[in-house]
C-alpha atoms as one frame of an Amber mdcrd trajectory, in Angstrom:
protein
   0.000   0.000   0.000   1.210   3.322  -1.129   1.485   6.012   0.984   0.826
   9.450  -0.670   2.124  12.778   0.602   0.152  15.010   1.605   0.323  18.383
   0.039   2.351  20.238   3.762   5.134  17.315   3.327   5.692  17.520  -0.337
   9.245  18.365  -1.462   9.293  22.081  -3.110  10.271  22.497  -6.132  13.744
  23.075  -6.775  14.188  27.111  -7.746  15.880  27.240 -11.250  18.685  30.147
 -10.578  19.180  32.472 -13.438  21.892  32.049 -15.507  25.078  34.278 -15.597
  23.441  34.964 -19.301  20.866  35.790 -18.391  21.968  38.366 -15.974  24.272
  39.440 -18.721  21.022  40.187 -20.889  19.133  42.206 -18.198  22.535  44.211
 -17.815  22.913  44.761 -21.340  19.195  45.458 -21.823  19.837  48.769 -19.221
  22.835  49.857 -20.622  21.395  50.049 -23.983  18.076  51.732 -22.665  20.385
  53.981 -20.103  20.670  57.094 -22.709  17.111  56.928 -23.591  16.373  56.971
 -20.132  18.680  60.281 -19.034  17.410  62.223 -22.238  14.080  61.535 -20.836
  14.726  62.604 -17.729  16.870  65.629 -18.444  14.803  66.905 -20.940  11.171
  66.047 -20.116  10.886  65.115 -16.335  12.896  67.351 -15.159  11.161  70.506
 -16.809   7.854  69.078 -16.261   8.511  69.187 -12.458  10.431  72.507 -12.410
   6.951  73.831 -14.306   4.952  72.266 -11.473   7.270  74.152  -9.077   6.639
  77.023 -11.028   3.267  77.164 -10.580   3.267  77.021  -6.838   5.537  79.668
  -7.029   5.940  83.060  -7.343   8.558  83.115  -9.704   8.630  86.514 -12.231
  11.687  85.007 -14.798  14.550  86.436 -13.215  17.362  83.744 -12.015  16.706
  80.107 -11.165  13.216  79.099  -9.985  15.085  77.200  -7.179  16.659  80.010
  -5.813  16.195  81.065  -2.145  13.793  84.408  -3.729  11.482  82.064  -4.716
   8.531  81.898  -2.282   5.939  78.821  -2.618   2.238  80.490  -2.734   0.346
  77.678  -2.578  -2.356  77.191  -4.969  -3.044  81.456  -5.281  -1.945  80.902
  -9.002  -4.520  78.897  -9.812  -7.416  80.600  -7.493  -6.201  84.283  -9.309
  -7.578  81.873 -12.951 -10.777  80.304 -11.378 -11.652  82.518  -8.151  -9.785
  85.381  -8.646 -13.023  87.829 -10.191 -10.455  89.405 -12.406  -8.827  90.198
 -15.656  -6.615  86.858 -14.761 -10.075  84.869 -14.862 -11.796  86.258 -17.839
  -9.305  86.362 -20.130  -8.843  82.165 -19.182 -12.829  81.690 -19.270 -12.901
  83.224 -22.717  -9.531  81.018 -23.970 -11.575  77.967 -22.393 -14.524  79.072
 -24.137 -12.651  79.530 -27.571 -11.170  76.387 -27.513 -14.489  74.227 -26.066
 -15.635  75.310 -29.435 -12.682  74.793 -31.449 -13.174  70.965 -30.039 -16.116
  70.177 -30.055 -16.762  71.474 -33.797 -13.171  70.097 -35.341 -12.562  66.721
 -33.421 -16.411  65.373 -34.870 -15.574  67.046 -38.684 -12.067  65.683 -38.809
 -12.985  62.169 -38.111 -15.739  62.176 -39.997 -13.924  63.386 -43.342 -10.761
  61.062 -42.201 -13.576  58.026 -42.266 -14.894  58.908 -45.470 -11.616  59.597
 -47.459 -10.312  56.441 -45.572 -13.089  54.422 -47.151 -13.307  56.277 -50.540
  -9.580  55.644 -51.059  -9.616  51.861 -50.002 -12.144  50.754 -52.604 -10.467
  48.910 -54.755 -12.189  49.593 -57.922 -11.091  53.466 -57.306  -8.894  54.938
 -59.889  -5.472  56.672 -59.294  -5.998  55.618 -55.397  -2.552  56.702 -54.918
  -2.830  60.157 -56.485  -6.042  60.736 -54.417  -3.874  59.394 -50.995  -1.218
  61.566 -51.485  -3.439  64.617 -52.637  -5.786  63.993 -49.196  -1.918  63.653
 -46.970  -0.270  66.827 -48.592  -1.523  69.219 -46.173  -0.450  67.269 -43.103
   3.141  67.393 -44.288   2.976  70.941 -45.146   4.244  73.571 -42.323   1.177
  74.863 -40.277   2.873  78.260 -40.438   2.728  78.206 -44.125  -0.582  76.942
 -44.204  -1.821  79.635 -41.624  -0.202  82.156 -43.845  -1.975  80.769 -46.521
  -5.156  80.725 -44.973  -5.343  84.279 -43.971  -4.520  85.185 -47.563  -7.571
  83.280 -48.509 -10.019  84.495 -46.152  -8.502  87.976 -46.358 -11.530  91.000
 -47.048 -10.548  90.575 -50.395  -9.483  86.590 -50.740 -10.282  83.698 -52.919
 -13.338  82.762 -50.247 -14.784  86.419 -50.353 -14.421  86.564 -54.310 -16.382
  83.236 -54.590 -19.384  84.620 -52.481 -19.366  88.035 -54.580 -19.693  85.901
 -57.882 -23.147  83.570 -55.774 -24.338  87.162 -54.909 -23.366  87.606 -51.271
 -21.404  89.489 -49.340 -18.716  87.332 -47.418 -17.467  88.318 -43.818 -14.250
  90.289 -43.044 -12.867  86.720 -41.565 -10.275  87.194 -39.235 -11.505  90.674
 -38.097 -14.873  90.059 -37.359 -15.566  88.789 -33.512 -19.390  87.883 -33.848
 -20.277  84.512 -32.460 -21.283  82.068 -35.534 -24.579  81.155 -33.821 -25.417
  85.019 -32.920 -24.872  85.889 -36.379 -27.524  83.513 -37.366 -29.455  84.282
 -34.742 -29.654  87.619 -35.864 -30.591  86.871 -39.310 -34.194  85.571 -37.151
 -34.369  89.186 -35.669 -32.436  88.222 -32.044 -30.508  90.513 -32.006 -29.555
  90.748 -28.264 -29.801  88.265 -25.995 -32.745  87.705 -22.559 -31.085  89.827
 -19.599 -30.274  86.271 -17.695 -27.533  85.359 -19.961 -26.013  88.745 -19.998
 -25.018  88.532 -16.235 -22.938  86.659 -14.443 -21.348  83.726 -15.838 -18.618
  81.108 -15.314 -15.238  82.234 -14.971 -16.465  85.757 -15.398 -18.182  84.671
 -18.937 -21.521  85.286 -19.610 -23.904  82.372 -20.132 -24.404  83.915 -23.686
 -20.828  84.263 -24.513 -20.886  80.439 -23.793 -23.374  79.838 -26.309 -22.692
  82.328 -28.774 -20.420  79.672 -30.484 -17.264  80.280 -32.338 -15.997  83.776
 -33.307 -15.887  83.826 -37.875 -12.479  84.373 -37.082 -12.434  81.053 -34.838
 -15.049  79.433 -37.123 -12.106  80.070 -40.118  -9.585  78.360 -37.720 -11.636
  75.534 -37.958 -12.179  74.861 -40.958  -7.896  75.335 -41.372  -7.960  72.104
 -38.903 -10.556  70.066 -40.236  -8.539  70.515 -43.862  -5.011  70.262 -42.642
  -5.584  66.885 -39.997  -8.060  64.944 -41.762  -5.191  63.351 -43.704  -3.185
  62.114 -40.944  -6.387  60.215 -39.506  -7.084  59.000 -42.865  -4.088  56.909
 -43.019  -4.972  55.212 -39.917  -8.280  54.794 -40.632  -7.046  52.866 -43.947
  -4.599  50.608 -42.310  -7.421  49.752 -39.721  -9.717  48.862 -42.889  -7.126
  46.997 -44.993  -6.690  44.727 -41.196 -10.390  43.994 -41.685 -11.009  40.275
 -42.800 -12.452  40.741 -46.260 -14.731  37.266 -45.457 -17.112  39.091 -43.187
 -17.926  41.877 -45.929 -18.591  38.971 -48.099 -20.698  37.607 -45.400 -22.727
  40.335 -44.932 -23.608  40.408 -48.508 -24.947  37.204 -48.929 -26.633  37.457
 -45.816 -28.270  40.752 -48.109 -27.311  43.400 -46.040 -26.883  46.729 -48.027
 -23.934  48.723 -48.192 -24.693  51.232 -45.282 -25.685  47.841 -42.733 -22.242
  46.519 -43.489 -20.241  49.727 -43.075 -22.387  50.481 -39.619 -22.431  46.548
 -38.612 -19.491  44.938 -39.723 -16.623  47.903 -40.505 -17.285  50.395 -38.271
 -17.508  47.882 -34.860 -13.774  46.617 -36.220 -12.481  50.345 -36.093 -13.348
  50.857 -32.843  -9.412  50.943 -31.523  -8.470  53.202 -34.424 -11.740  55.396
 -34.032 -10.263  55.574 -29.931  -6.764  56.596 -31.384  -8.006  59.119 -33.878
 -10.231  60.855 -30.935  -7.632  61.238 -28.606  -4.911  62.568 -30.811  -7.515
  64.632 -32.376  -8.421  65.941 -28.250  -4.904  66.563 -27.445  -4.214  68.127
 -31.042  -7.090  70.836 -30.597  -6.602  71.598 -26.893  -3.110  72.397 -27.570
  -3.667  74.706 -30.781  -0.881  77.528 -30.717   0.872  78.122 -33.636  -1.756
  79.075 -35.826  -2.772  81.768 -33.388   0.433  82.439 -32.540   1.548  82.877
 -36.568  -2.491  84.478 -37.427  -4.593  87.088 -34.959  -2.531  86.513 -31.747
  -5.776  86.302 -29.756  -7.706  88.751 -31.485 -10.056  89.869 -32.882 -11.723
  91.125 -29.282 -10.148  87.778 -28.042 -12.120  85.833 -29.610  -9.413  83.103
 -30.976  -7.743  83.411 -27.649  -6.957  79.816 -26.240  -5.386  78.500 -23.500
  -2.171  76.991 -24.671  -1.313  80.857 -26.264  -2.658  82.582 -23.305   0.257
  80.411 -21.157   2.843  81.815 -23.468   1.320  85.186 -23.044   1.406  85.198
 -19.537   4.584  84.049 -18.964   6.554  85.422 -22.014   4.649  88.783 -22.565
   3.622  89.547 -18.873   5.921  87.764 -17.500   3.655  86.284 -15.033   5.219
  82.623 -14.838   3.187  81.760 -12.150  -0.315  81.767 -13.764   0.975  80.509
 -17.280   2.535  77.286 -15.704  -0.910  76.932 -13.824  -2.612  77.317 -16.900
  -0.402  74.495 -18.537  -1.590  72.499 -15.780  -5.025  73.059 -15.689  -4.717
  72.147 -19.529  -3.344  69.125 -18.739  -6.382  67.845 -16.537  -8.443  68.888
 -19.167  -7.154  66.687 -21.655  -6.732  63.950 -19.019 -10.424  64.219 -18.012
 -11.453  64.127 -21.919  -9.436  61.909 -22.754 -10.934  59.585 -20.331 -14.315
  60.128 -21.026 -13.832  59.265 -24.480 -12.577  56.277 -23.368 -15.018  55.307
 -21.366 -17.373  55.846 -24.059 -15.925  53.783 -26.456 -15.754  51.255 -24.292
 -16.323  47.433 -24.609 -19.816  46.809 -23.168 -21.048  43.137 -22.063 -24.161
  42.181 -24.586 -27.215  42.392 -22.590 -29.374  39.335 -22.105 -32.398  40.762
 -24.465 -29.905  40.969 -26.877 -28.632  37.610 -26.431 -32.253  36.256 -26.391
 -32.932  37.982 -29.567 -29.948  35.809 -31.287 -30.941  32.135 -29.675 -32.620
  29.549 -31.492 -36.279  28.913 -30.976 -35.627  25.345 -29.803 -33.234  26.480
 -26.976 -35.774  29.814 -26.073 -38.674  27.101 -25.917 -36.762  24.700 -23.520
 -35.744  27.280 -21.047 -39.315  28.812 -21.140 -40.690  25.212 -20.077
């Protein structure tokens, strides 16, 4: 008879020791990872920190912002943009207000357009696909100086854009001069011409709920459309390598199942671009909350502030004003923004569990008839 050990007396497992090569590898893994590693630090960490410093701080530019003048204010920086019932505060609810719009009307019309050229371009029967790839990606290559330069040539009093409405028989808008919100100007073409007395007082961040709502400044509104033209290629080409991933059998299964052309774009393509659809929002989120250089190169803010955002309102502050203080905090603040949209999106786009009316829907009548009894 056999005695069997019990689990408590059974000899362990001998531990396998790792090899001097593979020791060797790990060291040889740092070392070759070791300059990536200080660049990153030296030039990325570092600075980020010394920013977050920076905004605790009140540091006005002159000598190191570790020096023994420095004095840490606590979070005052940030109270003088949020609390502070001041120029400080306006001027960052009207950047946040700029750029809420500049988001939420270019991240929905560049992904859009970047689907559709994505899908346009991958058909196989399509002519000259590579001409039309190329001619779609140009812009994104193209400096975004040159382009804004470009742009306000266009939409110039007397541009291209302006000459086309003369020749339809309108009268196109002085673009980049004109501060009018997009939806009051339409508004006023219904005779509203000024808004109830509520939303002309008081306000977030010392903005008016009708400021809020006014939408996009022309000038802002012409920013925009710059965006949607000069990004849409870049998505595209992620949007295409998604599609060409796609196993062409389900398309084909769709079809002879009968489903049209929209059913299998909505049913069977769009579900499998779900990670590149979550990539192509949040580079598009970070991408328009950190807009600069076309303001920066264009109206600087103007006209009235009206294409004032927060990313060139941080350079502003601490380059013009010199106020390094508030333009770190305003970095910051930026940065929880895009965190906290970022995030959202994410959530959104989430994988949900299939609910059990939908799974009902899709078993047999056999199996729905034998749990019923």
């Amino acid at each position: 008879m056999s005695v069997l050990a019990s689990p408590a007396t059974a000899p362990a497992p001998p531990r396998r020791r790792s090899s001097g090569i593979r020791r060797g590898e790990g060291l040889a893994g740092w070392l070759f990872t070791l300059p990536v590693i200080i660049l990153l630090g030296v030039f990325l960490l570092v600075p980020v920190l010394m920013a977050l410093w920076v905004s605790f701080s009140d540091w006005n530019g002159n000598g190191s912002p570790l020096s023994s003048s420095v004095n840490f204010v606590g979070l005052r920086n940030y109270a003088d943009l949020t609390t502070g019932s001041g120029l400080a505060e306006r001027n960052f609810g009207l950047s946040l207000r700029n750029n809420l719009w500049y988001v939420v009307l270019v991240v929905p019309l560049q992904t859009i357009l970047a689907l559709l050229l994505a899908v346009l371009v991958s058909r196989r029967l399509l002519a000259g696909r590579g001409f039309f790839r190329t001619a779609y990606y140009f812009p994104s290559v193209t400096s975004s100086v040159a382009i804004t330069v470009l742009w306000l040539f266009l939409f110039s009093n007397s541009g291209a854009v302006n000459a086309i409405f003369a020749r339809l028989g309108a009268n196109g808008p002085d673009w980049f001069n004109e501060p009018a919100g997009l939806w009051a100007v339409i508004a006023g073409w219904f005779g509203m011409t000024r808004p109830p007395g509520w939303m002309d007082q008081g306000g977030f961040l010392e903005v008016t709920p009708w400021e809020w709502l006014q939408g996009p400044s022309i000038a802002m509104f012409a920013y925009i459309l710059m965006a949607v033209f000069t990004t849409s290629g870049t998505f595209m080409l992620i949007f295409m390598a998604a599609i060409q991933n796609i196993d062409p059998a389900l398309d084909e299964a769709g079809m002879i199942d009968g489903a049209s052309g929209w059913q299998r774009f909505w049913r069977i393509t769009l579900p499998q671009l779900r990670p590149a659809l979550f990539t192509v929002l949040t580079l598009g989120l970070i991408g328009c909350w950190q807009v600069f250089d076309q303001i920066y190169t264009g109206t600087q803010g103007a006209p009235g502030k009206t294409t004032l955002t927060p990313a060139y309102l941080s350079f502003q502050a601490s380059f013009g004003s010199q106020q390094w203080g508030d333009g770190a905090a305003i970095a910051f603040i930026l940065f929880a923004i895009i965190v906290a949209f970022t995030l959202f999106q994410r959530w959104v786009l989430r994988d949900r569990p299939v609910s059990r009316r939908r799974i009902r829907a899709y078993q047999p009548k056999a199996a729905k008839n034998g749990a019923a009894s």
